[in-house]
Amino acid sequence: MRRNVHEVLAWASSFLRAHGKEERAAEWLLCHHLRTDRAGLFARWREPVEEAVYERFTADVRRHALHHVPVQYLIGHESFYGRPFLVNRHVLIPRPETEELVLGVLERVPRLFAGRERIDVVDVGTGSGAIAVTLALENKALSVTATDISEAALTVARENARRLGASVSFLRGDLLQPLIEQGRTVDVVVSNPPYIPEADAALLSPVVKDYEPHTALFGGRDGLDFYRRFARDLPLVLGVPALVAFEVGAGQGEAVAALLAAAFPEARVEVAFDLNGKDRMVYMTRKN
C-alpha cells in the first residue's frame, strides 16, 4: 500500500525523535526526495509517495538517525546567506554564525575603504567557498581570492562559485602561504579556521565528529594554533589600511584579540558577540 506524504512524514519524524535527532530533518529529506520546497510538501499532504521515492527517503532517514550522517551531506547542500551551497564530506557545513562574520565584514569594508573601486580580499581556508562567494556577490568592489590546503575542498568551492555566478580566484596552499610565495598584499583577510581544542573531540556530536573533515575542525591543543600562525604571517601580506576578520570558538575571543594586538600594536582590535551572546568574531582594523 502506498503511503501519502503525511503518513511518510509522521513515521520519519517519530523515528528521528526516538533516536535523538531533530524531527525537522524529516521535512528536509522529504523535500529533497520529492524535489519540492516546504510549501509544496504541504500542498501534496494527502498525495501518495511513489515506492521508489519512499525507499530512498527511508534509507536516508535511517542513515541520519542510526549512522549520524549529516542531513546536509545526504541532500548535498546547505543554505548560507540565502543561497544554496553544495557540500560533501570534504568541506565543513556552513553555520549561521559564519553568516554573522560575513555581515561584519560587509559593514566594515565601506567605512574603512571609502571611495575605493577595488578592494582585495582573501578568504583563508575557504572550504565550500561560502564566505568567499558570498562576499563577491554582495559587494562588487571586492576582488576575492580563496585559499585552501585541500584540493577536494577547492573543487567544491569552485563549483559553488560557478553555479552562483561569483567571480572568485582560487589558490591551493596552507593558510597565507600562497600569498606569501607570490609576494602579494591584500586589503582584507577573513577566515573561519579550525578552532576546536583537540581535547574537546569526545564532546562533539557524532554527526560532526564522524563525518565533517577534522582538518577543518581542530586547532591544536587549545584550539589557537591557526590564530598564532596568522599573527605571525599577517604582517607579510596586509596592506594599509587593512581589515582582518576571524570567526572564533566561544570563549576564545580575548585570546585571539591579544594575539592580533601583539602583532599589530597600532591597530584597533574588537571582539564581537553573536546573536546568542557568545564571543564569536574578532575584527582588527589597521588604518596606518
mmCIF file of C-alpha atoms in Angstrom:
data_model
loop_
_atom_site.group_PDB
_atom_site.id
_atom_site.type_symbol
_atom_site.label_atom_id
_atom_site.label_comp_id
_atom_site.label_asym_id
_atom_site.label_seq_id
_atom_site.Cartn_x
_atom_site.Cartn_y
_atom_site.Cartn_z
ATOM 1 C CA MET A 1 0.000 0.000 0.000
ATOM 2 C CA ARG A 2 1.342 3.380 -0.996
ATOM 3 C CA ARG A 3 1.656 5.863 1.846
ATOM 4 C CA ASN A 4 0.805 9.519 1.484
ATOM 5 C CA VAL A 5 3.085 12.441 2.317
ATOM 6 C CA HIS A 6 1.524 12.962 5.741
ATOM 7 C CA GLU A 7 1.974 9.319 6.734
ATOM 8 C CA VAL A 8 5.554 9.165 5.489
ATOM 9 C CA LEU A 9 6.484 12.369 7.300
ATOM 10 C CA ALA A 10 4.803 11.240 10.513
ATOM 11 C CA TRP A 11 6.768 7.990 10.512
ATOM 12 C CA ALA A 12 10.071 9.716 9.803
ATOM 13 C CA SER A 13 9.546 12.392 12.472
ATOM 14 C CA SER A 14 8.739 9.738 15.057
ATOM 15 C CA PHE A 15 11.730 7.613 14.053
ATOM 16 C CA LEU A 16 14.126 10.557 14.267
ATOM 17 C CA ARG A 17 12.727 11.670 17.618
ATOM 18 C CA ALA A 18 13.161 8.168 19.017
ATOM 19 C CA HIS A 19 16.822 8.250 18.042
ATOM 20 C CA GLY A 20 17.543 11.698 19.432
ATOM 21 C CA LYS A 21 17.597 13.559 16.139
ATOM 22 C CA GLU A 22 15.820 16.754 15.134
ATOM 23 C CA GLU A 23 12.377 15.998 13.689
ATOM 24 C CA ARG A 24 12.683 18.843 11.178
ATOM 25 C CA ALA A 25 15.236 16.721 9.343
ATOM 26 C CA ALA A 26 12.336 14.604 8.081
ATOM 27 C CA GLU A 27 10.941 17.603 6.202
ATOM 28 C CA TRP A 28 14.305 18.499 4.703
ATOM 29 C CA LEU A 29 14.880 14.964 3.478
ATOM 30 C CA LEU A 30 11.373 14.521 2.097
ATOM 31 C CA CYS A 31 11.514 17.856 0.280
ATOM 32 C CA HIS A 32 14.788 16.701 -1.257
ATOM 33 C CA HIS A 33 13.407 13.367 -2.437
ATOM 34 C CA LEU A 34 10.146 14.848 -3.710
ATOM 35 C CA ARG A 35 12.071 17.728 -5.336
ATOM 36 C CA THR A 36 9.902 20.376 -3.764
ATOM 37 C CA ASP A 37 10.032 23.046 -1.079
ATOM 38 C CA ARG A 38 8.204 23.156 2.241
ATOM 39 C CA ALA A 39 5.128 24.830 0.762
ATOM 40 C CA GLY A 40 4.986 22.234 -1.973
ATOM 41 C CA LEU A 41 5.319 19.473 0.590
ATOM 42 C CA PHE A 42 2.225 20.564 2.465
ATOM 43 C CA ALA A 43 0.341 21.196 -0.777
ATOM 44 C CA ARG A 44 0.825 17.476 -1.504
ATOM 45 C CA TRP A 45 -0.101 16.446 2.044
ATOM 46 C CA ARG A 46 -2.539 13.676 1.023
ATOM 47 C CA GLU A 47 -0.831 12.596 -2.187
ATOM 48 C CA PRO A 48 0.721 9.121 -2.314
ATOM 49 C CA VAL A 49 4.506 8.762 -2.335
ATOM 50 C CA GLU A 50 5.943 6.542 -5.035
ATOM 51 C CA GLU A 51 7.500 3.354 -3.689
ATOM 52 C CA ALA A 52 10.941 4.071 -5.144
ATOM 53 C CA VAL A 53 10.938 7.542 -3.595
ATOM 54 C CA TYR A 54 9.743 6.121 -0.293
ATOM 55 C CA GLU A 55 12.573 3.576 -0.219
ATOM 56 C CA ARG A 56 15.247 6.178 -0.942
ATOM 57 C CA PHE A 57 13.778 8.532 1.638
ATOM 58 C CA THR A 58 13.547 5.950 4.418
ATOM 59 C CA ALA A 59 17.104 4.826 3.671
ATOM 60 C CA ASP A 60 18.345 8.376 4.192
ATOM 61 C CA VAL A 61 16.293 8.793 7.369
ATOM 62 C CA ARG A 62 17.968 5.666 8.742
ATOM 63 C CA ARG A 63 21.420 6.853 7.669
ATOM 64 C CA HIS A 64 20.874 10.070 9.586
ATOM 65 C CA ALA A 65 19.244 8.519 12.659
ATOM 66 C CA LEU A 66 21.349 5.380 13.030
ATOM 67 C CA HIS A 67 24.675 6.303 11.426
ATOM 68 C CA HIS A 68 24.664 10.062 12.143
ATOM 69 C CA VAL A 69 25.233 11.129 8.534
ATOM 70 C CA PRO A 70 24.530 14.897 8.424
ATOM 71 C CA VAL A 71 21.351 15.779 6.585
ATOM 72 C CA GLN A 72 23.270 18.357 4.552
ATOM 73 C CA TYR A 73 25.547 15.665 3.157
ATOM 74 C CA LEU A 74 22.550 13.480 2.320
ATOM 75 C CA ILE A 75 20.769 16.218 0.388
ATOM 76 C CA GLY A 76 24.015 17.705 -0.920
ATOM 77 C CA HIS A 77 23.580 21.343 0.035
ATOM 78 C CA GLU A 78 23.115 23.884 2.805
ATOM 79 C CA SER A 79 21.710 27.399 2.721
ATOM 80 C CA PHE A 80 24.090 30.254 3.521
ATOM 81 C CA TYR A 81 23.176 33.937 3.278
ATOM 82 C CA GLY A 82 20.053 32.914 1.384
ATOM 83 C CA ARG A 83 21.893 30.878 -1.255
ATOM 84 C CA PRO A 84 22.262 27.103 -1.712
ATOM 85 C CA PHE A 85 25.842 25.855 -1.361
ATOM 86 C CA LEU A 86 26.915 22.389 -2.393
ATOM 87 C CA VAL A 87 28.512 20.438 0.460
ATOM 88 C CA ASN A 88 30.048 16.997 0.905
ATOM 89 C CA ARG A 89 32.395 15.230 3.307
ATOM 90 C CA HIS A 90 35.352 17.258 2.044
ATOM 91 C CA VAL A 91 34.013 20.554 3.425
ATOM 92 C CA LEU A 92 32.616 21.897 6.665
ATOM 93 C CA ILE A 93 28.878 22.516 6.642
ATOM 94 C CA PRO A 94 28.326 26.318 6.752
ATOM 95 C CA ARG A 95 26.856 27.596 10.035
ATOM 96 C CA PRO A 96 24.653 30.609 10.816
ATOM 97 C CA GLU A 97 27.414 32.081 12.994
ATOM 98 C CA THR A 98 29.586 32.432 9.917
ATOM 99 C CA GLU A 99 26.857 34.486 8.248
ATOM 100 C CA GLU A 100 27.379 36.989 11.081
ATOM 101 C CA LEU A 101 31.108 37.093 10.289
ATOM 102 C CA VAL A 102 30.322 37.885 6.644
ATOM 103 C CA LEU A 103 27.860 40.580 7.672
ATOM 104 C CA GLY A 104 30.513 42.125 9.920
ATOM 105 C CA VAL A 105 32.945 42.326 7.013
ATOM 106 C CA LEU A 106 30.346 43.824 4.684
ATOM 107 C CA GLU A 107 29.523 46.505 7.262
ATOM 108 C CA ARG A 108 33.147 47.459 7.955
ATOM 109 C CA VAL A 109 34.567 47.478 4.426
ATOM 110 C CA PRO A 110 32.731 50.610 3.155
ATOM 111 C CA ARG A 111 33.817 52.606 6.208
ATOM 112 C CA LEU A 112 37.471 51.589 6.022
ATOM 113 C CA PHE A 113 37.862 51.723 2.236
ATOM 114 C CA ALA A 114 35.526 54.615 1.365
ATOM 115 C CA GLY A 115 35.789 55.561 -2.292
ATOM 116 C CA ARG A 116 37.895 52.573 -3.311
ATOM 117 C CA GLU A 117 36.783 50.904 -6.542
ATOM 118 C CA ARG A 118 38.711 47.684 -5.835
ATOM 119 C CA ILE A 119 39.379 46.002 -2.518
ATOM 120 C CA ASP A 120 41.485 42.834 -2.465
ATOM 121 C CA VAL A 121 40.093 40.159 -0.155
ATOM 122 C CA VAL A 122 41.354 36.696 0.725
ATOM 123 C CA ASP A 123 39.213 34.039 2.391
ATOM 124 C CA VAL A 124 41.654 31.645 4.041
ATOM 125 C CA GLY A 125 40.577 28.032 4.428
ATOM 126 C CA THR A 126 37.555 28.559 2.204
ATOM 127 C CA GLY A 127 36.068 25.042 2.396
ATOM 128 C CA SER A 128 32.762 25.172 0.493
ATOM 129 C CA GLY A 129 33.532 28.737 -0.580
ATOM 130 C CA ALA A 130 30.566 30.101 1.372
ATOM 131 C CA ILE A 131 32.420 33.159 2.709
ATOM 132 C CA ALA A 132 34.312 33.984 -0.493
ATOM 133 C CA VAL A 133 31.353 33.529 -2.831
ATOM 134 C CA THR A 134 29.002 35.498 -0.594
ATOM 135 C CA LEU A 135 31.399 38.427 -0.257
ATOM 136 C CA ALA A 136 31.960 38.527 -4.020
ATOM 137 C CA LEU A 137 28.233 38.534 -4.720
ATOM 138 C CA GLU A 138 27.265 41.020 -2.018
ATOM 139 C CA ASN A 139 29.847 43.712 -2.842
ATOM 140 C CA LYS A 140 31.083 44.035 -6.422
ATOM 141 C CA ALA A 141 34.036 46.159 -5.324
ATOM 142 C CA LEU A 142 35.545 43.142 -3.608
ATOM 143 C CA SER A 143 38.129 41.234 -5.638
ATOM 144 C CA VAL A 144 38.067 37.901 -3.830
ATOM 145 C CA THR A 145 40.670 35.155 -3.659
ATOM 146 C CA ALA A 146 40.014 31.944 -1.717
ATOM 147 C CA THR A 147 42.646 29.532 -0.440
ATOM 148 C CA ASP A 148 42.513 26.028 0.966
ATOM 149 C CA ILE A 149 45.019 23.270 1.590
ATOM 150 C CA SER A 150 42.539 20.658 0.337
ATOM 151 C CA GLU A 151 42.157 20.226 -3.412
ATOM 152 C CA ALA A 152 38.911 18.323 -2.786
ATOM 153 C CA ALA A 153 37.517 21.313 -0.905
ATOM 154 C CA LEU A 154 38.602 23.680 -3.663
ATOM 155 C CA THR A 155 36.719 21.543 -6.183
ATOM 156 C CA VAL A 156 33.530 22.095 -4.176
ATOM 157 C CA ALA A 157 34.220 25.815 -3.758
ATOM 158 C CA ARG A 158 34.889 26.321 -7.458
ATOM 159 C CA GLU A 159 31.632 24.608 -8.347
ATOM 160 C CA ASN A 160 29.715 26.787 -5.885
ATOM 161 C CA ALA A 161 31.245 29.907 -7.403
ATOM 162 C CA ARG A 162 30.348 28.703 -10.890
ATOM 163 C CA ARG A 163 26.770 27.794 -10.000
ATOM 164 C CA LEU A 164 26.127 31.044 -8.164
ATOM 165 C CA GLY A 165 27.873 33.262 -10.699
ATOM 166 C CA ALA A 166 30.568 34.615 -8.388
ATOM 167 C CA SER A 167 33.928 35.861 -9.640
ATOM 168 C CA VAL A 168 36.405 34.280 -7.210
ATOM 169 C CA SER A 169 40.025 33.209 -7.739
ATOM 170 C CA PHE A 170 41.233 30.053 -6.019
ATOM 171 C CA LEU A 171 44.678 29.082 -4.753
ATOM 172 C CA ARG A 172 45.764 25.856 -3.133
ATOM 173 C CA GLY A 173 48.030 26.162 -0.128
ATOM 174 C CA ASP A 174 48.457 26.279 3.617
ATOM 175 C CA LEU A 175 46.864 29.371 5.189
ATOM 176 C CA LEU A 176 48.595 32.516 3.870
ATOM 177 C CA GLN A 177 51.478 30.682 2.167
ATOM 178 C CA PRO A 178 50.119 31.033 -1.393
ATOM 179 C CA LEU A 179 50.070 34.820 -0.998
ATOM 180 C CA ILE A 180 53.476 34.939 0.686
ATOM 181 C CA GLU A 181 55.016 32.861 -2.102
ATOM 182 C CA GLN A 182 53.580 35.244 -4.705
ATOM 183 C CA GLY A 183 54.630 38.342 -2.762
ATOM 184 C CA ARG A 184 51.023 39.556 -2.755
ATOM 185 C CA THR A 185 49.444 42.006 -0.354
ATOM 186 C CA VAL A 186 45.714 42.242 0.327
ATOM 187 C CA ASP A 187 43.335 44.651 1.997
ATOM 188 C CA VAL A 188 41.100 42.175 3.821
ATOM 189 C CA VAL A 189 41.821 38.777 5.356
ATOM 190 C CA VAL A 190 38.806 36.802 6.513
ATOM 191 C CA SER A 191 38.848 33.286 7.891
ATOM 192 C CA ASN A 192 36.876 30.717 9.810
ATOM 193 C CA PRO A 193 39.831 28.481 10.701
ATOM 194 C CA PRO A 194 39.774 25.252 12.728
ATOM 195 C CA TYR A 195 39.422 26.261 16.379
ATOM 196 C CA ILE A 196 38.122 23.302 18.382
ATOM 197 C CA PRO A 197 40.638 22.122 21.022
ATOM 198 C CA GLU A 198 41.698 18.529 20.381
ATOM 199 C CA ALA A 199 40.633 17.529 23.878
ATOM 200 C CA ASP A 200 37.041 18.508 23.053
ATOM 201 C CA ALA A 201 36.730 15.915 20.275
ATOM 202 C CA ALA A 202 34.957 13.482 22.591
ATOM 203 C CA LEU A 203 32.310 16.107 23.362
ATOM 204 C CA LEU A 204 31.269 16.598 19.758
ATOM 205 C CA SER A 205 28.116 15.153 18.277
ATOM 206 C CA PRO A 206 28.757 12.057 16.145
ATOM 207 C CA VAL A 207 27.145 13.975 13.266
ATOM 208 C CA VAL A 208 30.110 16.379 13.428
ATOM 209 C CA LYS A 209 32.909 14.179 14.740
ATOM 210 C CA ASP A 210 32.374 11.195 12.452
ATOM 211 C CA TYR A 211 31.694 12.995 9.176
ATOM 212 C CA GLU A 212 32.915 16.575 8.917
ATOM 213 C CA PRO A 213 36.609 16.931 7.940
ATOM 214 C CA HIS A 214 38.841 17.022 11.010
ATOM 215 C CA THR A 215 41.264 19.338 9.219
ATOM 216 C CA ALA A 216 38.503 21.954 9.284
ATOM 217 C CA LEU A 217 37.581 21.374 12.933
ATOM 218 C CA PHE A 218 40.578 21.025 15.236
ATOM 219 C CA GLY A 219 43.024 23.797 16.055
ATOM 220 C CA GLY A 220 45.591 22.078 18.230
ATOM 221 C CA ARG A 221 45.759 21.516 21.943
ATOM 222 C CA ASP A 222 43.990 24.749 22.921
ATOM 223 C CA GLY A 223 42.319 25.491 19.582
ATOM 224 C CA LEU A 224 44.501 28.542 18.901
ATOM 225 C CA ASP A 225 47.254 27.110 16.698
ATOM 226 C CA PHE A 226 45.955 28.635 13.468
ATOM 227 C CA TYR A 227 45.468 32.077 15.015
ATOM 228 C CA ARG A 228 49.101 32.015 16.199
ATOM 229 C CA ARG A 229 50.211 31.278 12.650
ATOM 230 C CA PHE A 230 48.020 34.088 11.347
ATOM 231 C CA ALA A 231 49.508 36.529 13.861
ATOM 232 C CA ARG A 232 52.989 35.552 12.678
ATOM 233 C CA ASP A 233 52.295 35.766 8.938
ATOM 234 C CA LEU A 234 49.727 38.547 8.569
ATOM 235 C CA PRO A 235 52.380 41.320 8.591
ATOM 236 C CA LEU A 236 53.733 39.776 5.374
ATOM 237 C CA VAL A 237 50.517 40.132 3.401
ATOM 238 C CA LEU A 238 48.495 43.025 4.832
ATOM 239 C CA GLY A 239 48.390 46.389 3.155
ATOM 240 C CA VAL A 240 47.403 49.718 4.730
ATOM 241 C CA PRO A 241 44.605 50.227 5.551
ATOM 242 C CA ALA A 242 43.534 46.665 6.271
ATOM 243 C CA LEU A 243 40.819 44.593 7.880
ATOM 244 C CA VAL A 244 41.186 41.155 9.480
ATOM 245 C CA ALA A 245 38.068 39.197 10.399
ATOM 246 C CA PHE A 246 38.125 35.871 12.223
ATOM 247 C CA GLU A 247 35.453 33.537 13.484
ATOM 248 C CA VAL A 248 36.478 32.065 16.844
ATOM 249 C CA GLY A 249 35.193 29.471 19.255
ATOM 250 C CA ALA A 250 33.101 30.640 22.183
ATOM 251 C CA GLY A 251 35.469 31.763 24.939
ATOM 252 C CA GLN A 252 38.421 32.351 22.601
ATOM 253 C CA GLY A 253 37.714 35.968 21.702
ATOM 254 C CA GLU A 254 40.069 37.679 24.137
ATOM 255 C CA ALA A 255 42.924 35.258 23.453
ATOM 256 C CA VAL A 256 42.697 35.758 19.688
ATOM 257 C CA ALA A 257 42.358 39.536 20.140
ATOM 258 C CA ALA A 258 45.525 39.526 22.251
ATOM 259 C CA LEU A 259 47.450 37.696 19.514
ATOM 260 C CA LEU A 260 46.428 40.300 16.934
ATOM 261 C CA ALA A 261 47.089 43.216 19.275
ATOM 262 C CA ALA A 262 50.609 41.940 19.927
ATOM 263 C CA ALA A 263 51.309 41.601 16.195
ATOM 264 C CA PHE A 264 49.761 44.985 15.337
ATOM 265 C CA PRO A 265 50.076 47.332 18.355
ATOM 266 C CA GLU A 266 48.839 50.282 16.282
ATOM 267 C CA ALA A 267 45.628 48.566 15.192
ATOM 268 C CA ARG A 268 42.153 48.524 16.701
ATOM 269 C CA VAL A 269 41.027 45.055 17.755
ATOM 270 C CA GLU A 270 37.472 44.246 18.804
ATOM 271 C CA VAL A 271 35.680 41.137 19.987
ATOM 272 C CA ALA A 272 32.118 40.837 18.658
ATOM 273 C CA PHE A 273 29.336 38.673 20.023
ATOM 274 C CA ASP A 274 26.869 36.616 18.016
ATOM 275 C CA LEU A 275 23.084 36.602 18.328
ATOM 276 C CA ASN A 276 23.369 34.047 21.126
ATOM 277 C CA GLY A 277 25.588 36.339 23.167
ATOM 278 C CA LYS A 278 28.792 34.330 22.601
ATOM 279 C CA ASP A 279 32.126 35.861 21.618
ATOM 280 C CA ARG A 280 32.264 34.602 18.048
ATOM 281 C CA MET A 281 34.089 37.164 15.889
ATOM 282 C CA VAL A 282 37.318 39.125 16.222
ATOM 283 C CA TYR A 283 37.950 42.105 13.936
ATOM 284 C CA MET A 284 41.186 44.036 13.534
ATOM 285 C CA THR A 285 41.241 47.386 11.752
ATOM 286 C CA ARG A 286 44.573 48.827 10.670
ATOM 287 C CA LYS A 287 44.426 52.385 9.402
ATOM 288 C CA ASN A 288 48.096 53.321 9.203
#
